């Protein structure tokens, strides 16, 4: 199956570089490009896309708002935020807006290709530990929370699912969670799948964000 990729960046040279890298891959095709968010939304009305590489700092409509609008549509393409700086507030905002992860613009080609394939297969491409560092830094932007989680939807989770969610938010892999809780990795994967379904979340990145927003895990510490 060919992964249909869209490039959204106001720097033509950068788009050209990414296009050359992707064109050499037998399983990828650049099907669309746009120089700003407004153009991107227009193109998406008539073009089927699987994964979008989305710049954040663009004229007319920035990447964060563009991502928010795209991800509010039914069955949207996956969005990978491109940022110049690690721990960028734009990356944080992009994750909150529904992106499945973020990459630095100077990422090695191999890592970029792996990220596109991972996002397309439904995985998040930001290590949860990186997401936690983002959230720790930008925690003041989150609503103030008391000790108990506010969001009623967390009540849908079983006690075991809440345990798994906390460990996901702390940056543990399925294998590490399995070892911690003395479960099989397949069982952990099932729990993670149920958490995503019950809470209406797209991937592990959104699990981490929600865990912080609800107070299940607190910035600078653990749940």
PDB file of C-alpha atoms in Angstrom:
ATOM      1  CA  UNK A   1       0.000   0.000   0.000  1.00  0.00           C
ATOM      2  CA  UNK A   2       1.351   3.430  -0.963  1.00  0.00           C
ATOM      3  CA  UNK A   3       1.315   6.069   1.774  1.00  0.00           C
ATOM      4  CA  UNK A   4      -0.063   9.313   0.360  1.00  0.00           C
ATOM      5  CA  UNK A   5       1.862  12.230   1.883  1.00  0.00           C
ATOM      6  CA  UNK A   6       1.127  15.946   1.840  1.00  0.00           C
ATOM      7  CA  UNK A   7       3.804  18.573   2.510  1.00  0.00           C
ATOM      8  CA  UNK A   8       2.676  21.817   4.162  1.00  0.00           C
ATOM      9  CA  UNK A   9       5.455  24.388   4.583  1.00  0.00           C
ATOM     10  CA  UNK A  10       6.008  27.932   3.376  1.00  0.00           C
ATOM     11  CA  UNK A  11       9.650  27.160   2.510  1.00  0.00           C
ATOM     12  CA  UNK A  12       9.738  25.806  -1.044  1.00  0.00           C
ATOM     13  CA  UNK A  13      13.299  24.552  -0.647  1.00  0.00           C
ATOM     14  CA  UNK A  14      12.370  22.481   2.392  1.00  0.00           C
ATOM     15  CA  UNK A  15       9.386  20.951   0.590  1.00  0.00           C
ATOM     16  CA  UNK A  16      11.634  20.107  -2.364  1.00  0.00           C
ATOM     17  CA  UNK A  17      14.103  18.338  -0.077  1.00  0.00           C
ATOM     18  CA  UNK A  18      11.398  16.302   1.632  1.00  0.00           C
ATOM     19  CA  UNK A  19       9.801  15.474  -1.716  1.00  0.00           C
ATOM     20  CA  UNK A  20      13.080  14.111  -3.064  1.00  0.00           C
ATOM     21  CA  UNK A  21      13.557  11.907  -0.023  1.00  0.00           C
ATOM     22  CA  UNK A  22       9.992  10.558  -0.171  1.00  0.00           C
ATOM     23  CA  UNK A  23      10.006  10.063  -3.961  1.00  0.00           C
ATOM     24  CA  UNK A  24      12.818   7.518  -3.591  1.00  0.00           C
ATOM     25  CA  UNK A  25      10.617   5.288  -1.412  1.00  0.00           C
ATOM     26  CA  UNK A  26       8.583   2.540  -3.125  1.00  0.00           C
ATOM     27  CA  UNK A  27       5.809   2.786  -0.497  1.00  0.00           C
ATOM     28  CA  UNK A  28       5.385   6.584  -0.444  1.00  0.00           C
ATOM     29  CA  UNK A  29       4.060   9.238  -2.794  1.00  0.00           C
ATOM     30  CA  UNK A  30       3.819  12.997  -2.338  1.00  0.00           C
ATOM     31  CA  UNK A  31       0.293  13.666  -3.582  1.00  0.00           C
ATOM     32  CA  UNK A  32      -0.048  17.324  -2.551  1.00  0.00           C
ATOM     33  CA  UNK A  33       1.806  20.392  -1.303  1.00  0.00           C
ATOM     34  CA  UNK A  34       0.751  23.681   0.242  1.00  0.00           C
ATOM     35  CA  UNK A  35       2.554  26.840   1.328  1.00  0.00           C
ATOM     36  CA  UNK A  36       0.200  27.770   4.171  1.00  0.00           C
ATOM     37  CA  UNK A  37      -2.713  26.453   6.201  1.00  0.00           C
ATOM     38  CA  UNK A  38      -5.448  28.039   4.095  1.00  0.00           C
ATOM     39  CA  UNK A  39      -4.091  26.429   0.936  1.00  0.00           C
ATOM     40  CA  UNK A  40      -3.703  23.108   2.756  1.00  0.00           C
ATOM     41  CA  UNK A  41      -7.369  23.037   3.789  1.00  0.00           C
ATOM     42  CA  UNK A  42      -8.429  23.836   0.232  1.00  0.00           C
ATOM     43  CA  UNK A  43      -6.268  21.076  -1.254  1.00  0.00           C
ATOM     44  CA  UNK A  44      -7.550  18.507   1.251  1.00  0.00           C
ATOM     45  CA  UNK A  45     -11.111  18.999   0.016  1.00  0.00           C
ATOM     46  CA  UNK A  46     -10.222  17.324  -3.266  1.00  0.00           C
ATOM     47  CA  UNK A  47      -7.181  15.165  -2.459  1.00  0.00           C
ATOM     48  CA  UNK A  48      -7.011  11.944  -0.440  1.00  0.00           C
ATOM     49  CA  UNK A  49      -4.071  12.086   1.981  1.00  0.00           C
ATOM     50  CA  UNK A  50      -2.808   9.617   4.616  1.00  0.00           C
ATOM     51  CA  UNK A  51      -0.073  11.598   6.385  1.00  0.00           C
ATOM     52  CA  UNK A  52       0.615  15.356   6.484  1.00  0.00           C
ATOM     53  CA  UNK A  53       4.012  16.865   7.307  1.00  0.00           C
ATOM     54  CA  UNK A  54       2.915  20.158   8.839  1.00  0.00           C
ATOM     55  CA  UNK A  55       5.076  23.202   9.481  1.00  0.00           C
ATOM     56  CA  UNK A  56       3.885  25.334  12.400  1.00  0.00           C
ATOM     57  CA  UNK A  57       5.047  28.858  11.578  1.00  0.00           C
ATOM     58  CA  UNK A  58       3.308  29.857   8.343  1.00  0.00           C
ATOM     59  CA  UNK A  59       1.516  32.942   6.995  1.00  0.00           C
ATOM     60  CA  UNK A  60      -2.295  33.213   6.744  1.00  0.00           C
ATOM     61  CA  UNK A  61      -3.048  30.176   8.953  1.00  0.00           C
ATOM     62  CA  UNK A  62      -0.447  28.545  11.178  1.00  0.00           C
ATOM     63  CA  UNK A  63       0.126  24.821  11.464  1.00  0.00           C
ATOM     64  CA  UNK A  64      -1.474  24.461  14.885  1.00  0.00           C
ATOM     65  CA  UNK A  65      -4.833  25.903  13.855  1.00  0.00           C
ATOM     66  CA  UNK A  66      -4.662  24.040  10.536  1.00  0.00           C
ATOM     67  CA  UNK A  67      -4.031  20.802  12.441  1.00  0.00           C
ATOM     68  CA  UNK A  68      -6.946  21.522  14.780  1.00  0.00           C
ATOM     69  CA  UNK A  69      -9.316  22.026  11.846  1.00  0.00           C
ATOM     70  CA  UNK A  70      -8.075  18.923  10.023  1.00  0.00           C
ATOM     71  CA  UNK A  71      -8.303  16.695  13.100  1.00  0.00           C
ATOM     72  CA  UNK A  72     -11.850  17.849  13.851  1.00  0.00           C
ATOM     73  CA  UNK A  73     -13.020  16.275  10.585  1.00  0.00           C
ATOM     74  CA  UNK A  74     -14.214  12.647  10.487  1.00  0.00           C
ATOM     75  CA  UNK A  75     -11.452  10.140   9.702  1.00  0.00           C
ATOM     76  CA  UNK A  76      -8.732  12.789   9.201  1.00  0.00           C
ATOM     77  CA  UNK A  77      -5.228  12.134   7.868  1.00  0.00           C
ATOM     78  CA  UNK A  78      -2.469  11.779  10.451  1.00  0.00           C
ATOM     79  CA  UNK A  79      -0.497  14.937  11.128  1.00  0.00           C
ATOM     80  CA  UNK A  80       3.217  15.130  11.905  1.00  0.00           C
ATOM     81  CA  UNK A  81       4.241  18.562  13.182  1.00  0.00           C
ATOM     82  CA  UNK A  82       7.580  19.875  11.879  1.00  0.00           C
ATOM     83  CA  UNK A  83       9.384  22.191  14.262  1.00  0.00           C
ATOM     84  CA  UNK A  84      12.766  23.923  14.351  1.00  0.00           C
ATOM     85  CA  UNK A  85      13.286  23.547  18.087  1.00  0.00           C
ATOM     86  CA  UNK A  86      12.910  20.604  20.437  1.00  0.00           C
ATOM     87  CA  UNK A  87      10.540  21.457  23.300  1.00  0.00           C
ATOM     88  CA  UNK A  88       8.829  24.119  21.233  1.00  0.00           C
ATOM     89  CA  UNK A  89       5.539  25.564  22.467  1.00  0.00           C
ATOM     90  CA  UNK A  90       4.229  25.092  18.930  1.00  0.00           C
ATOM     91  CA  UNK A  91       4.943  21.368  19.133  1.00  0.00           C
ATOM     92  CA  UNK A  92       3.040  21.232  22.421  1.00  0.00           C
ATOM     93  CA  UNK A  93       0.113  23.097  20.893  1.00  0.00           C
ATOM     94  CA  UNK A  94       0.214  20.829  17.858  1.00  0.00           C
ATOM     95  CA  UNK A  95      -0.103  17.725  20.019  1.00  0.00           C
ATOM     96  CA  UNK A  96      -3.019  19.310  21.856  1.00  0.00           C
ATOM     97  CA  UNK A  97      -4.609  20.108  18.487  1.00  0.00           C
ATOM     98  CA  UNK A  98      -4.577  16.438  17.485  1.00  0.00           C
ATOM     99  CA  UNK A  99      -1.218  15.788  15.828  1.00  0.00           C
ATOM    100  CA  UNK A 100       0.167  12.271  16.202  1.00  0.00           C
ATOM    101  CA  UNK A 101       3.642  13.555  16.915  1.00  0.00           C
ATOM    102  CA  UNK A 102       6.330  16.031  15.987  1.00  0.00           C
ATOM    103  CA  UNK A 103       9.701  15.909  14.251  1.00  0.00           C
ATOM    104  CA  UNK A 104      12.576  18.364  14.120  1.00  0.00           C
ATOM    105  CA  UNK A 105      13.095  19.841  10.646  1.00  0.00           C
ATOM    106  CA  UNK A 106      16.719  18.647  10.557  1.00  0.00           C
ATOM    107  CA  UNK A 107      15.703  15.047  11.271  1.00  0.00           C
ATOM    108  CA  UNK A 108      17.821  12.419   9.447  1.00  0.00           C
ATOM    109  CA  UNK A 109      15.954  11.093   6.378  1.00  0.00           C
ATOM    110  CA  UNK A 110      15.774   7.571   7.805  1.00  0.00           C
ATOM    111  CA  UNK A 111      14.079   8.813  10.961  1.00  0.00           C
ATOM    112  CA  UNK A 112      11.598  10.887   8.950  1.00  0.00           C
ATOM    113  CA  UNK A 113      10.633   7.892   6.810  1.00  0.00           C
ATOM    114  CA  UNK A 114      10.266   5.682   9.887  1.00  0.00           C
ATOM    115  CA  UNK A 115       8.072   8.346  11.504  1.00  0.00           C
ATOM    116  CA  UNK A 116       5.779   8.572   8.484  1.00  0.00           C
ATOM    117  CA  UNK A 117       5.379   4.786   8.394  1.00  0.00           C
ATOM    118  CA  UNK A 118       4.760   4.630  12.146  1.00  0.00           C
ATOM    119  CA  UNK A 119       2.099   7.337  12.071  1.00  0.00           C
ATOM    120  CA  UNK A 120       0.429   5.714   9.072  1.00  0.00           C
ATOM    121  CA  UNK A 121       0.228   2.406  10.947  1.00  0.00           C
ATOM    122  CA  UNK A 122      -1.481   4.131  13.876  1.00  0.00           C
ATOM    123  CA  UNK A 123       1.444   4.642  16.237  1.00  0.00           C
ATOM    124  CA  UNK A 124       2.547   7.894  17.798  1.00  0.00           C
ATOM    125  CA  UNK A 125       6.029   8.936  16.761  1.00  0.00           C
ATOM    126  CA  UNK A 126       6.947  11.069  19.730  1.00  0.00           C
ATOM    127  CA  UNK A 127       8.442   9.096  22.570  1.00  0.00           C
ATOM    128  CA  UNK A 128       6.102   9.579  25.535  1.00  0.00           C
ATOM    129  CA  UNK A 129       9.115  10.702  27.573  1.00  0.00           C
ATOM    130  CA  UNK A 130       9.653  13.563  25.100  1.00  0.00           C
ATOM    131  CA  UNK A 131       5.971  14.442  25.338  1.00  0.00           C
ATOM    132  CA  UNK A 132       6.287  14.470  29.119  1.00  0.00           C
ATOM    133  CA  UNK A 133       9.188  16.941  28.886  1.00  0.00           C
ATOM    134  CA  UNK A 134       7.032  19.124  26.675  1.00  0.00           C
ATOM    135  CA  UNK A 135       4.152  18.936  29.130  1.00  0.00           C
ATOM    136  CA  UNK A 136       6.404  19.549  32.123  1.00  0.00           C
ATOM    137  CA  UNK A 137       7.681  22.704  30.477  1.00  0.00           C
ATOM    138  CA  UNK A 138       4.298  23.985  29.379  1.00  0.00           C
ATOM    139  CA  UNK A 139       2.272  22.743  32.349  1.00  0.00           C
ATOM    140  CA  UNK A 140       1.366  26.345  33.307  1.00  0.00           C
ATOM    141  CA  UNK A 141      -0.687  26.460  30.100  1.00  0.00           C
ATOM    142  CA  UNK A 142      -2.813  23.566  31.305  1.00  0.00           C
ATOM    143  CA  UNK A 143      -5.911  24.192  33.410  1.00  0.00           C
ATOM    144  CA  UNK A 144      -5.316  24.051  37.145  1.00  0.00           C
ATOM    145  CA  UNK A 145      -6.355  20.701  38.560  1.00  0.00           C
ATOM    146  CA  UNK A 146      -6.969  19.381  42.005  1.00  0.00           C
ATOM    147  CA  UNK A 147      -5.689  16.053  43.232  1.00  0.00           C
ATOM    148  CA  UNK A 148      -8.524  14.047  41.685  1.00  0.00           C
ATOM    149  CA  UNK A 149      -8.971  13.932  37.896  1.00  0.00           C
ATOM    150  CA  UNK A 150     -11.732  16.218  36.693  1.00  0.00           C
ATOM    151  CA  UNK A 151     -12.753  14.495  33.496  1.00  0.00           C
ATOM    152  CA  UNK A 152     -15.736  12.229  33.901  1.00  0.00           C
ATOM    153  CA  UNK A 153     -14.578  10.057  31.016  1.00  0.00           C
ATOM    154  CA  UNK A 154     -11.798   8.616  33.165  1.00  0.00           C
ATOM    155  CA  UNK A 155     -14.523   6.951  35.221  1.00  0.00           C
ATOM    156  CA  UNK A 156     -15.120   4.671  32.235  1.00  0.00           C
ATOM    157  CA  UNK A 157     -11.758   3.020  32.856  1.00  0.00           C
ATOM    158  CA  UNK A 158     -11.248  -0.014  35.070  1.00  0.00           C
ATOM    159  CA  UNK A 159      -8.728   0.241  37.881  1.00  0.00           C
ATOM    160  CA  UNK A 160      -6.224  -1.751  35.801  1.00  0.00           C
ATOM    161  CA  UNK A 161      -6.746   0.511  32.778  1.00  0.00           C
ATOM    162  CA  UNK A 162      -6.074   3.572  34.930  1.00  0.00           C
ATOM    163  CA  UNK A 163      -2.844   1.941  36.143  1.00  0.00           C
ATOM    164  CA  UNK A 164      -1.803   1.314  32.547  1.00  0.00           C
ATOM    165  CA  UNK A 165      -2.725   4.878  31.530  1.00  0.00           C
ATOM    166  CA  UNK A 166      -0.523   6.356  34.278  1.00  0.00           C
ATOM    167  CA  UNK A 167       2.428   4.233  33.142  1.00  0.00           C
ATOM    168  CA  UNK A 168       1.882   5.171  29.492  1.00  0.00           C
ATOM    169  CA  UNK A 169       1.890   8.830  30.550  1.00  0.00           C
ATOM    170  CA  UNK A 170       5.145   8.273  32.449  1.00  0.00           C
ATOM    171  CA  UNK A 171       6.778   7.210  29.190  1.00  0.00           C
ATOM    172  CA  UNK A 172       6.909   3.436  29.627  1.00  0.00           C
ATOM    173  CA  UNK A 173       6.682   1.132  26.610  1.00  0.00           C
ATOM    174  CA  UNK A 174       4.237  -1.769  26.482  1.00  0.00           C
ATOM    175  CA  UNK A 175       7.091  -4.128  27.391  1.00  0.00           C
ATOM    176  CA  UNK A 176       8.072  -2.032  30.416  1.00  0.00           C
ATOM    177  CA  UNK A 177       4.452  -1.766  31.544  1.00  0.00           C
ATOM    178  CA  UNK A 178       4.081  -5.547  31.214  1.00  0.00           C
ATOM    179  CA  UNK A 179       7.134  -6.105  33.423  1.00  0.00           C
ATOM    180  CA  UNK A 180       5.956  -3.549  36.002  1.00  0.00           C
ATOM    181  CA  UNK A 181       2.432  -5.008  36.278  1.00  0.00           C
ATOM    182  CA  UNK A 182       3.461  -8.649  35.715  1.00  0.00           C
ATOM    183  CA  UNK A 183       1.279  -8.989  32.633  1.00  0.00           C
ATOM    184  CA  UNK A 184       1.939 -10.239  29.124  1.00  0.00           C
ATOM    185  CA  UNK A 185       2.790  -7.595  26.525  1.00  0.00           C
ATOM    186  CA  UNK A 186      -0.266  -8.666  24.520  1.00  0.00           C
ATOM    187  CA  UNK A 187      -2.494  -7.977  27.541  1.00  0.00           C
ATOM    188  CA  UNK A 188      -0.982  -4.514  27.959  1.00  0.00           C
ATOM    189  CA  UNK A 189      -1.559  -3.810  24.277  1.00  0.00           C
ATOM    190  CA  UNK A 190      -5.210  -4.802  24.738  1.00  0.00           C
ATOM    191  CA  UNK A 191      -5.536  -2.473  27.744  1.00  0.00           C
ATOM    192  CA  UNK A 192      -4.002   0.427  25.783  1.00  0.00           C
ATOM    193  CA  UNK A 193      -6.429  -0.254  22.926  1.00  0.00           C
ATOM    194  CA  UNK A 194      -9.382  -0.173  25.321  1.00  0.00           C
ATOM    195  CA  UNK A 195      -8.163   3.078  26.880  1.00  0.00           C
ATOM    196  CA  UNK A 196      -7.976   4.698  23.426  1.00  0.00           C
ATOM    197  CA  UNK A 197     -11.449   3.432  22.497  1.00  0.00           C
ATOM    198  CA  UNK A 198     -13.160   4.371  25.775  1.00  0.00           C
ATOM    199  CA  UNK A 199     -11.664   7.862  25.852  1.00  0.00           C
ATOM    200  CA  UNK A 200     -11.959   8.526  22.121  1.00  0.00           C
ATOM    201  CA  UNK A 201      -8.221   9.130  21.756  1.00  0.00           C
ATOM    202  CA  UNK A 202      -6.157   8.656  18.613  1.00  0.00           C
ATOM    203  CA  UNK A 203      -2.827   7.454  20.028  1.00  0.00           C
ATOM    204  CA  UNK A 204      -0.453   7.328  23.002  1.00  0.00           C
ATOM    205  CA  UNK A 205       0.459  11.008  22.637  1.00  0.00           C
ATOM    206  CA  UNK A 206      -3.135  11.963  23.369  1.00  0.00           C
ATOM    207  CA  UNK A 207      -3.168   9.573  26.340  1.00  0.00           C
ATOM    208  CA  UNK A 208      -0.205  11.474  27.810  1.00  0.00           C
ATOM    209  CA  UNK A 209      -1.805  14.878  27.193  1.00  0.00           C
ATOM    210  CA  UNK A 210      -5.115  13.814  28.767  1.00  0.00           C
ATOM    211  CA  UNK A 211      -3.342  12.275  31.772  1.00  0.00           C
ATOM    212  CA  UNK A 212      -1.739  15.664  32.461  1.00  0.00           C
ATOM    213  CA  UNK A 213      -4.859  17.696  31.787  1.00  0.00           C
ATOM    214  CA  UNK A 214      -6.938  15.611  34.180  1.00  0.00           C
ATOM    215  CA  UNK A 215      -4.349  15.530  36.943  1.00  0.00           C
ATOM    216  CA  UNK A 216      -3.882  11.762  36.658  1.00  0.00           C
ATOM    217  CA  UNK A 217      -0.184  12.564  36.208  1.00  0.00           C
ATOM    218  CA  UNK A 218       1.223  15.857  37.454  1.00  0.00           C
ATOM    219  CA  UNK A 219       3.923  17.948  35.831  1.00  0.00           C
ATOM    220  CA  UNK A 220       7.348  17.237  37.250  1.00  0.00           C
ATOM    221  CA  UNK A 221       6.136  14.106  39.012  1.00  0.00           C
ATOM    222  CA  UNK A 222       4.126  10.950  38.740  1.00  0.00           C
ATOM    223  CA  UNK A 223       0.493  10.154  39.237  1.00  0.00           C
TER     224      UNK A 223
END
